[in-house]
Structures are given as structure tokens and as C-alpha cells.
Amino acid sequence: NEKMQKLLGDVEKIDTQIASASAKDRARLHERRGDVLEQVAAAAPAGEQRRQWLAQLADMVSAAVQEGSYPGGVARMQRIESALARQKADPELITHFKFRRLQAENSLRLADPKADYAKVQAAWLEQLEEFVKEHRDSEHAAEALLQLAMASEFSGEEEAAQKWYRQIAKDFPQSPSAAKAKGAITRLTCVGKSISLAGDS
């Protein structure tokens, strides 16, 4: 409708401004883009369309926080997540916001010049494990498991990494993360073994 078209035009203009904005102006522009996207979601028909716009909002805000240009985005995600919980909205959408928020919060901890990286990493692994336990049937559990496996591998805990990779392949065989997990298992267990490779000629 006309209102949606205008709002989407505003988002496009803000995106163009963000691309060429100075570091100090990006937070303000991301804040404005978040405001407009919330209006877009509110104007969208209730149901799947609104859910998709809110999920996109969570993705955009989380990405902006992780790139370091919108630290205030965490508070926005917390507010929307709480509002969705009060409204008893789609549990998967609430879980989507929660996971993106956790990713954003972890990036802020890592960006702290005084951060103890070993402690931050340990806390992140613990959060991921808790998320998987609480939301084991969520589509986001596979992504959380993949990050858990990769973080374990990065920390030199290859046995733990293999355990998480195998859980992805077993519990989420249709997930895009499953192919990555299977490849990682092959890589971690290939010493002394031959590997079959195939590709387009």
C-alpha cells in the first residue's frame, strides 16, 4: 500500500546515507532505520509478513551492532523481545530476537578494550549451550550449535567441537548448517585417511 511504499522508500534512502556516513553519524542513522523498520512491521499485515519484517529488523540491528556502528541496538532488541513476549507472539520469532541479541551482546564484550578474551569466550560458549538446551527444537538451535562447535574448535577443544558438529548433522539434517558440520567432521578426522572429492568438470 501507499504507506508501506513510502516507508520502504525511507529505508532505502537511509541505507544509502549509511553507506557513505562517517562513523559518528552511523549510530544515528541506524537508530532512524530501526524506527522506520518498526513502522514497516506495524503497517504490514498481521501474520507471516509482519513476522518476516520483524525478523529482518532483528538481523539488521544485530549486524549493525556487530560491525561496531550501533551499540545501542542491543537495547532496541531487548525492548522488542520483551514486547513480543508480553504479546505472546510467535515463539520462534522471540527466539530469533534472542539469538541475534546474544550475538550482538557478545560482539560488544569482545570490542571492550579491557576485555578478558578467555573469559568472554568461556561465557559465550556457556550462553550457546544454554540456548541450545532451552530451544533445542528451534531452527536457530542449529546455528547456535554451529557457532558452539566453531568456538570450541577455535579454542583447541576438537573433541567438543566434533560432538557439536555431530549433533547438528544428527538433529538438523535439513539445515544449511548440517553440510558445514559434516565437512568439519571430515576435516577434523581426516588425518591418515583418504578423502573423496568431486566437482564439476
PDB file of C-alpha atoms in Angstrom:
ATOM      1  CA  ASN A   1       0.000   0.000   0.000  1.00  0.00           C
ATOM      2  CA  GLU A   2       0.983   3.651  -0.264  1.00  0.00           C
ATOM      3  CA  LYS A   3       2.108   3.917   3.365  1.00  0.00           C
ATOM      4  CA  MET A   4       4.337   0.863   3.062  1.00  0.00           C
ATOM      5  CA  GLN A   5       5.855   2.138  -0.172  1.00  0.00           C
ATOM      6  CA  LYS A   6       6.750   5.455   1.446  1.00  0.00           C
ATOM      7  CA  LEU A   7       8.299   3.743   4.475  1.00  0.00           C
ATOM      8  CA  LEU A   8      10.318   1.390   2.283  1.00  0.00           C
ATOM      9  CA  GLY A   9      11.489   4.387   0.272  1.00  0.00           C
ATOM     10  CA  ASP A  10      12.663   5.966   3.519  1.00  0.00           C
ATOM     11  CA  VAL A  11      14.580   2.788   4.422  1.00  0.00           C
ATOM     12  CA  GLU A  12      16.284   2.824   1.024  1.00  0.00           C
ATOM     13  CA  LYS A  13      17.343   6.454   1.486  1.00  0.00           C
ATOM     14  CA  ILE A  14      18.726   5.745   4.957  1.00  0.00           C
ATOM     15  CA  ASP A  15      20.651   2.734   3.649  1.00  0.00           C
ATOM     16  CA  THR A  16      22.249   4.969   1.018  1.00  0.00           C
ATOM     17  CA  GLN A  17      23.187   7.521   3.688  1.00  0.00           C
ATOM     18  CA  ILE A  18      24.676   4.835   5.956  1.00  0.00           C
ATOM     19  CA  ALA A  19      26.921   3.605   3.147  1.00  0.00           C
ATOM     20  CA  SER A  20      28.682   6.974   2.927  1.00  0.00           C
ATOM     21  CA  ALA A  21      28.252   8.235   6.506  1.00  0.00           C
ATOM     22  CA  SER A  22      31.062   8.930   8.924  1.00  0.00           C
ATOM     23  CA  ALA A  23      31.491   6.600  11.883  1.00  0.00           C
ATOM     24  CA  LYS A  24      29.933   9.109  14.298  1.00  0.00           C
ATOM     25  CA  ASP A  25      26.807   9.511  12.131  1.00  0.00           C
ATOM     26  CA  ARG A  26      26.139   5.820  11.560  1.00  0.00           C
ATOM     27  CA  ALA A  27      24.646   5.155  15.005  1.00  0.00           C
ATOM     28  CA  ARG A  28      22.085   7.928  14.481  1.00  0.00           C
ATOM     29  CA  LEU A  29      21.207   6.599  11.025  1.00  0.00           C
ATOM     30  CA  HIS A  30      20.905   3.027  12.284  1.00  0.00           C
ATOM     31  CA  GLU A  31      18.603   4.292  15.031  1.00  0.00           C
ATOM     32  CA  ARG A  32      16.469   6.036  12.429  1.00  0.00           C
ATOM     33  CA  ARG A  33      16.422   2.963  10.190  1.00  0.00           C
ATOM     34  CA  GLY A  34      15.291   0.866  13.161  1.00  0.00           C
ATOM     35  CA  ASP A  35      12.450   3.314  13.820  1.00  0.00           C
ATOM     36  CA  VAL A  36      11.277   3.116  10.220  1.00  0.00           C
ATOM     37  CA  LEU A  37      11.530  -0.667  10.070  1.00  0.00           C
ATOM     38  CA  GLU A  38       9.418  -0.932  13.205  1.00  0.00           C
ATOM     39  CA  GLN A  39       6.829   1.217  11.438  1.00  0.00           C
ATOM     40  CA  VAL A  40       7.048  -1.045   8.387  1.00  0.00           C
ATOM     41  CA  ALA A  41       6.436  -4.119  10.561  1.00  0.00           C
ATOM     42  CA  ALA A  42       3.480  -2.432  12.259  1.00  0.00           C
ATOM     43  CA  ALA A  43       1.988  -1.484   8.889  1.00  0.00           C
ATOM     44  CA  ALA A  44       2.441  -4.970   7.413  1.00  0.00           C
ATOM     45  CA  PRO A  45      -0.488  -7.418   7.550  1.00  0.00           C
ATOM     46  CA  ALA A  46      -0.520  -9.441  10.751  1.00  0.00           C
ATOM     47  CA  GLY A  47       0.913 -12.920  10.390  1.00  0.00           C
ATOM     48  CA  GLU A  48       3.802 -14.127   8.273  1.00  0.00           C
ATOM     49  CA  GLN A  49       4.530 -10.777   6.567  1.00  0.00           C
ATOM     50  CA  ARG A  50       4.837  -8.941   9.868  1.00  0.00           C
ATOM     51  CA  ARG A  51       6.916 -11.764  11.282  1.00  0.00           C
ATOM     52  CA  GLN A  52       9.321 -11.556   8.323  1.00  0.00           C
ATOM     53  CA  TRP A  53       9.757  -7.792   8.717  1.00  0.00           C
ATOM     54  CA  LEU A  54      10.463  -8.132  12.440  1.00  0.00           C
ATOM     55  CA  ALA A  55      12.965 -10.923  11.803  1.00  0.00           C
ATOM     56  CA  GLN A  56      14.675  -8.731   9.206  1.00  0.00           C
ATOM     57  CA  LEU A  57      14.771  -5.886  11.730  1.00  0.00           C
ATOM     58  CA  ALA A  58      16.488  -8.172  14.252  1.00  0.00           C
ATOM     59  CA  ASP A  59      19.039  -9.276  11.635  1.00  0.00           C
ATOM     60  CA  MET A  60      19.827  -5.706  10.552  1.00  0.00           C
ATOM     61  CA  VAL A  61      20.161  -4.325  14.067  1.00  0.00           C
ATOM     62  CA  SER A  62      22.311  -7.240  15.222  1.00  0.00           C
ATOM     63  CA  ALA A  63      24.588  -6.888  12.188  1.00  0.00           C
ATOM     64  CA  ALA A  64      24.988  -3.161  12.827  1.00  0.00           C
ATOM     65  CA  VAL A  65      25.914  -3.806  16.463  1.00  0.00           C
ATOM     66  CA  GLN A  66      28.418  -6.487  15.468  1.00  0.00           C
ATOM     67  CA  GLU A  67      30.126  -4.229  12.957  1.00  0.00           C
ATOM     68  CA  GLY A  68      30.549  -1.659  15.740  1.00  0.00           C
ATOM     69  CA  SER A  69      28.367   1.129  14.369  1.00  0.00           C
ATOM     70  CA  TYR A  70      25.246   0.745  16.527  1.00  0.00           C
ATOM     71  CA  PRO A  71      25.931  -0.348  20.126  1.00  0.00           C
ATOM     72  CA  GLY A  72      22.527   0.993  21.170  1.00  0.00           C
ATOM     73  CA  GLY A  73      20.896  -1.654  19.013  1.00  0.00           C
ATOM     74  CA  VAL A  74      21.058  -4.187  21.856  1.00  0.00           C
ATOM     75  CA  ALA A  75      18.627  -2.110  23.919  1.00  0.00           C
ATOM     76  CA  ARG A  76      16.247  -1.926  20.932  1.00  0.00           C
ATOM     77  CA  MET A  77      16.293  -5.694  20.509  1.00  0.00           C
ATOM     78  CA  GLN A  78      15.713  -6.228  24.236  1.00  0.00           C
ATOM     79  CA  ARG A  79      12.717  -3.892  24.133  1.00  0.00           C
ATOM     80  CA  ILE A  80      11.130  -5.602  21.131  1.00  0.00           C
ATOM     81  CA  GLU A  81      11.883  -9.068  22.500  1.00  0.00           C
ATOM     82  CA  SER A  82      10.154  -8.182  25.786  1.00  0.00           C
ATOM     83  CA  ALA A  83       7.176  -6.690  23.954  1.00  0.00           C
ATOM     84  CA  LEU A  84       6.797  -9.822  21.820  1.00  0.00           C
ATOM     85  CA  ALA A  85       6.910 -11.995  24.937  1.00  0.00           C
ATOM     86  CA  ARG A  86       4.165  -9.900  26.595  1.00  0.00           C
ATOM     87  CA  GLN A  87       2.058 -10.198  23.444  1.00  0.00           C
ATOM     88  CA  LYS A  88       2.630 -13.981  23.424  1.00  0.00           C
ATOM     89  CA  ALA A  89       3.861 -13.677  19.863  1.00  0.00           C
ATOM     90  CA  ASP A  90       5.254 -16.495  17.735  1.00  0.00           C
ATOM     91  CA  PRO A  91       7.820 -18.281  19.975  1.00  0.00           C
ATOM     92  CA  GLU A  92      10.156 -18.785  17.018  1.00  0.00           C
ATOM     93  CA  LEU A  93      10.220 -15.035  16.372  1.00  0.00           C
ATOM     94  CA  ILE A  94      11.034 -14.358  20.033  1.00  0.00           C
ATOM     95  CA  THR A  95      13.811 -16.954  19.832  1.00  0.00           C
ATOM     96  CA  HIS A  96      15.087 -15.248  16.669  1.00  0.00           C
ATOM     97  CA  PHE A  97      15.376 -11.931  18.517  1.00  0.00           C
ATOM     98  CA  LYS A  98      17.014 -13.619  21.499  1.00  0.00           C
ATOM     99  CA  PHE A  99      19.700 -15.316  19.420  1.00  0.00           C
ATOM    100  CA  ARG A 100      20.509 -12.197  17.408  1.00  0.00           C
ATOM    101  CA  ARG A 101      20.646 -10.204  20.661  1.00  0.00           C
ATOM    102  CA  LEU A 102      23.053 -12.694  22.236  1.00  0.00           C
ATOM    103  CA  GLN A 103      25.315 -12.420  19.194  1.00  0.00           C
ATOM    104  CA  ALA A 104      25.247  -8.631  19.412  1.00  0.00           C
ATOM    105  CA  GLU A 105      25.968  -8.612  23.148  1.00  0.00           C
ATOM    106  CA  ASN A 106      28.926 -10.938  22.674  1.00  0.00           C
ATOM    107  CA  SER A 107      30.377  -8.666  19.995  1.00  0.00           C
ATOM    108  CA  LEU A 108      30.174  -5.723  22.407  1.00  0.00           C
ATOM    109  CA  ARG A 109      32.008  -7.689  25.082  1.00  0.00           C
ATOM    110  CA  LEU A 110      34.737  -8.579  22.597  1.00  0.00           C
ATOM    111  CA  ALA A 111      35.031  -4.946  21.499  1.00  0.00           C
ATOM    112  CA  ASP A 112      35.755  -3.772  25.055  1.00  0.00           C
ATOM    113  CA  PRO A 113      39.484  -2.817  25.177  1.00  0.00           C
ATOM    114  CA  LYS A 114      39.635  -4.148  28.735  1.00  0.00           C
ATOM    115  CA  ALA A 115      38.009  -7.472  27.852  1.00  0.00           C
ATOM    116  CA  ASP A 116      39.499 -10.706  29.139  1.00  0.00           C
ATOM    117  CA  TYR A 117      39.083 -12.658  25.912  1.00  0.00           C
ATOM    118  CA  ALA A 118      39.404 -16.075  27.559  1.00  0.00           C
ATOM    119  CA  LYS A 119      36.584 -15.225  29.976  1.00  0.00           C
ATOM    120  CA  VAL A 120      34.460 -13.696  27.214  1.00  0.00           C
ATOM    121  CA  GLN A 121      34.909 -16.815  25.105  1.00  0.00           C
ATOM    122  CA  ALA A 122      34.052 -19.109  28.018  1.00  0.00           C
ATOM    123  CA  ALA A 123      30.921 -17.079  28.791  1.00  0.00           C
ATOM    124  CA  TRP A 124      29.890 -17.195  25.121  1.00  0.00           C
ATOM    125  CA  LEU A 125      30.245 -20.982  24.994  1.00  0.00           C
ATOM    126  CA  GLU A 126      28.136 -21.252  28.144  1.00  0.00           C
ATOM    127  CA  GLN A 127      25.448 -18.994  26.680  1.00  0.00           C
ATOM    128  CA  LEU A 128      25.335 -21.025  23.481  1.00  0.00           C
ATOM    129  CA  GLU A 129      24.984 -24.276  25.415  1.00  0.00           C
ATOM    130  CA  GLU A 130      22.136 -22.817  27.480  1.00  0.00           C
ATOM    131  CA  PHE A 131      20.438 -21.528  24.330  1.00  0.00           C
ATOM    132  CA  VAL A 132      20.594 -24.953  22.672  1.00  0.00           C
ATOM    133  CA  LYS A 133      19.205 -26.666  25.774  1.00  0.00           C
ATOM    134  CA  GLU A 134      16.346 -24.181  26.085  1.00  0.00           C
ATOM    135  CA  HIS A 135      15.499 -24.011  22.379  1.00  0.00           C
ATOM    136  CA  ARG A 136      16.547 -27.444  21.123  1.00  0.00           C
ATOM    137  CA  ASP A 137      13.612 -27.592  18.668  1.00  0.00           C
ATOM    138  CA  SER A 138      14.163 -24.111  17.252  1.00  0.00           C
ATOM    139  CA  GLU A 139      15.564 -23.556  13.769  1.00  0.00           C
ATOM    140  CA  HIS A 140      18.134 -21.317  15.449  1.00  0.00           C
ATOM    141  CA  ALA A 141      19.497 -24.182  17.550  1.00  0.00           C
ATOM    142  CA  ALA A 142      21.406 -25.471  14.514  1.00  0.00           C
ATOM    143  CA  GLU A 143      23.062 -22.084  14.019  1.00  0.00           C
ATOM    144  CA  ALA A 144      23.852 -21.884  17.737  1.00  0.00           C
ATOM    145  CA  LEU A 145      25.354 -25.379  17.640  1.00  0.00           C
ATOM    146  CA  LEU A 146      27.494 -24.412  14.652  1.00  0.00           C
ATOM    147  CA  GLN A 147      28.835 -21.372  16.482  1.00  0.00           C
ATOM    148  CA  LEU A 148      29.384 -23.508  19.566  1.00  0.00           C
ATOM    149  CA  ALA A 149      31.338 -26.058  17.519  1.00  0.00           C
ATOM    150  CA  MET A 150      33.406 -23.406  15.753  1.00  0.00           C
ATOM    151  CA  ALA A 151      34.175 -21.603  19.005  1.00  0.00           C
ATOM    152  CA  SER A 152      35.195 -24.905  20.624  1.00  0.00           C
ATOM    153  CA  GLU A 153      37.443 -25.712  17.683  1.00  0.00           C
ATOM    154  CA  PHE A 154      38.975 -22.229  17.793  1.00  0.00           C
ATOM    155  CA  SER A 155      39.732 -22.814  21.485  1.00  0.00           C
ATOM    156  CA  GLY A 156      41.550 -26.039  20.630  1.00  0.00           C
ATOM    157  CA  GLU A 157      38.796 -28.275  22.039  1.00  0.00           C
ATOM    158  CA  GLU A 158      38.490 -30.530  18.999  1.00  0.00           C
ATOM    159  CA  GLU A 159      36.647 -33.371  20.758  1.00  0.00           C
ATOM    160  CA  ALA A 160      33.969 -30.959  21.987  1.00  0.00           C
ATOM    161  CA  ALA A 161      33.797 -29.403  18.524  1.00  0.00           C
ATOM    162  CA  GLN A 162      33.231 -32.804  16.926  1.00  0.00           C
ATOM    163  CA  LYS A 163      30.469 -33.545  19.438  1.00  0.00           C
ATOM    164  CA  TRP A 164      28.613 -30.357  18.491  1.00  0.00           C
ATOM    165  CA  TYR A 165      29.172 -30.879  14.747  1.00  0.00           C
ATOM    166  CA  ARG A 166      27.767 -34.412  15.041  1.00  0.00           C
ATOM    167  CA  GLN A 167      24.734 -33.138  16.925  1.00  0.00           C
ATOM    168  CA  ILE A 168      23.985 -30.715  14.091  1.00  0.00           C
ATOM    169  CA  ALA A 169      24.228 -33.467  11.484  1.00  0.00           C
ATOM    170  CA  LYS A 170      22.024 -35.773  13.574  1.00  0.00           C
ATOM    171  CA  ASP A 171      19.346 -33.369  14.835  1.00  0.00           C
ATOM    172  CA  PHE A 172      19.177 -30.898  11.925  1.00  0.00           C
ATOM    173  CA  PRO A 173      19.981 -32.864   8.738  1.00  0.00           C
ATOM    174  CA  GLN A 174      17.997 -30.440   6.540  1.00  0.00           C
ATOM    175  CA  SER A 175      19.636 -27.311   7.944  1.00  0.00           C
ATOM    176  CA  PRO A 176      22.265 -25.436   5.883  1.00  0.00           C
ATOM    177  CA  SER A 177      24.484 -25.848   8.955  1.00  0.00           C
ATOM    178  CA  ALA A 178      24.422 -29.652   8.528  1.00  0.00           C
ATOM    179  CA  ALA A 179      26.556 -29.602   5.363  1.00  0.00           C
ATOM    180  CA  LYS A 180      29.096 -27.362   7.097  1.00  0.00           C
ATOM    181  CA  ALA A 181      29.095 -29.664  10.118  1.00  0.00           C
ATOM    182  CA  LYS A 182      29.697 -32.780   8.009  1.00  0.00           C
ATOM    183  CA  GLY A 183      32.550 -31.061   6.200  1.00  0.00           C
ATOM    184  CA  ALA A 184      34.082 -30.001   9.506  1.00  0.00           C
ATOM    185  CA  ILE A 185      33.852 -33.559  10.879  1.00  0.00           C
ATOM    186  CA  THR A 186      35.644 -34.844   7.765  1.00  0.00           C
ATOM    187  CA  ARG A 187      38.346 -32.196   8.169  1.00  0.00           C
ATOM    188  CA  LEU A 188      38.890 -32.942  11.862  1.00  0.00           C
ATOM    189  CA  THR A 189      39.017 -36.721  11.410  1.00  0.00           C
ATOM    190  CA  CYS A 190      40.919 -36.965   8.117  1.00  0.00           C
ATOM    191  CA  VAL A 191      44.438 -37.483   9.451  1.00  0.00           C
ATOM    192  CA  GLY A 192      45.776 -40.706   7.933  1.00  0.00           C
ATOM    193  CA  LYS A 193      42.656 -41.197   5.814  1.00  0.00           C
ATOM    194  CA  SER A 194      41.836 -40.635   2.166  1.00  0.00           C
ATOM    195  CA  ILE A 195      39.112 -38.159   1.277  1.00  0.00           C
ATOM    196  CA  SER A 196      36.859 -38.461  -1.760  1.00  0.00           C
ATOM    197  CA  LEU A 197      36.473 -35.188  -3.625  1.00  0.00           C
ATOM    198  CA  ALA A 198      34.141 -34.432  -6.509  1.00  0.00           C
ATOM    199  CA  GLY A 199      33.324 -31.343  -8.522  1.00  0.00           C
ATOM    200  CA  ASP A 200      32.076 -30.037 -11.838  1.00  0.00           C
ATOM    201  CA  SER A 201      34.382 -30.670 -14.778  1.00  0.00           C
TER     202      SER A 201
END
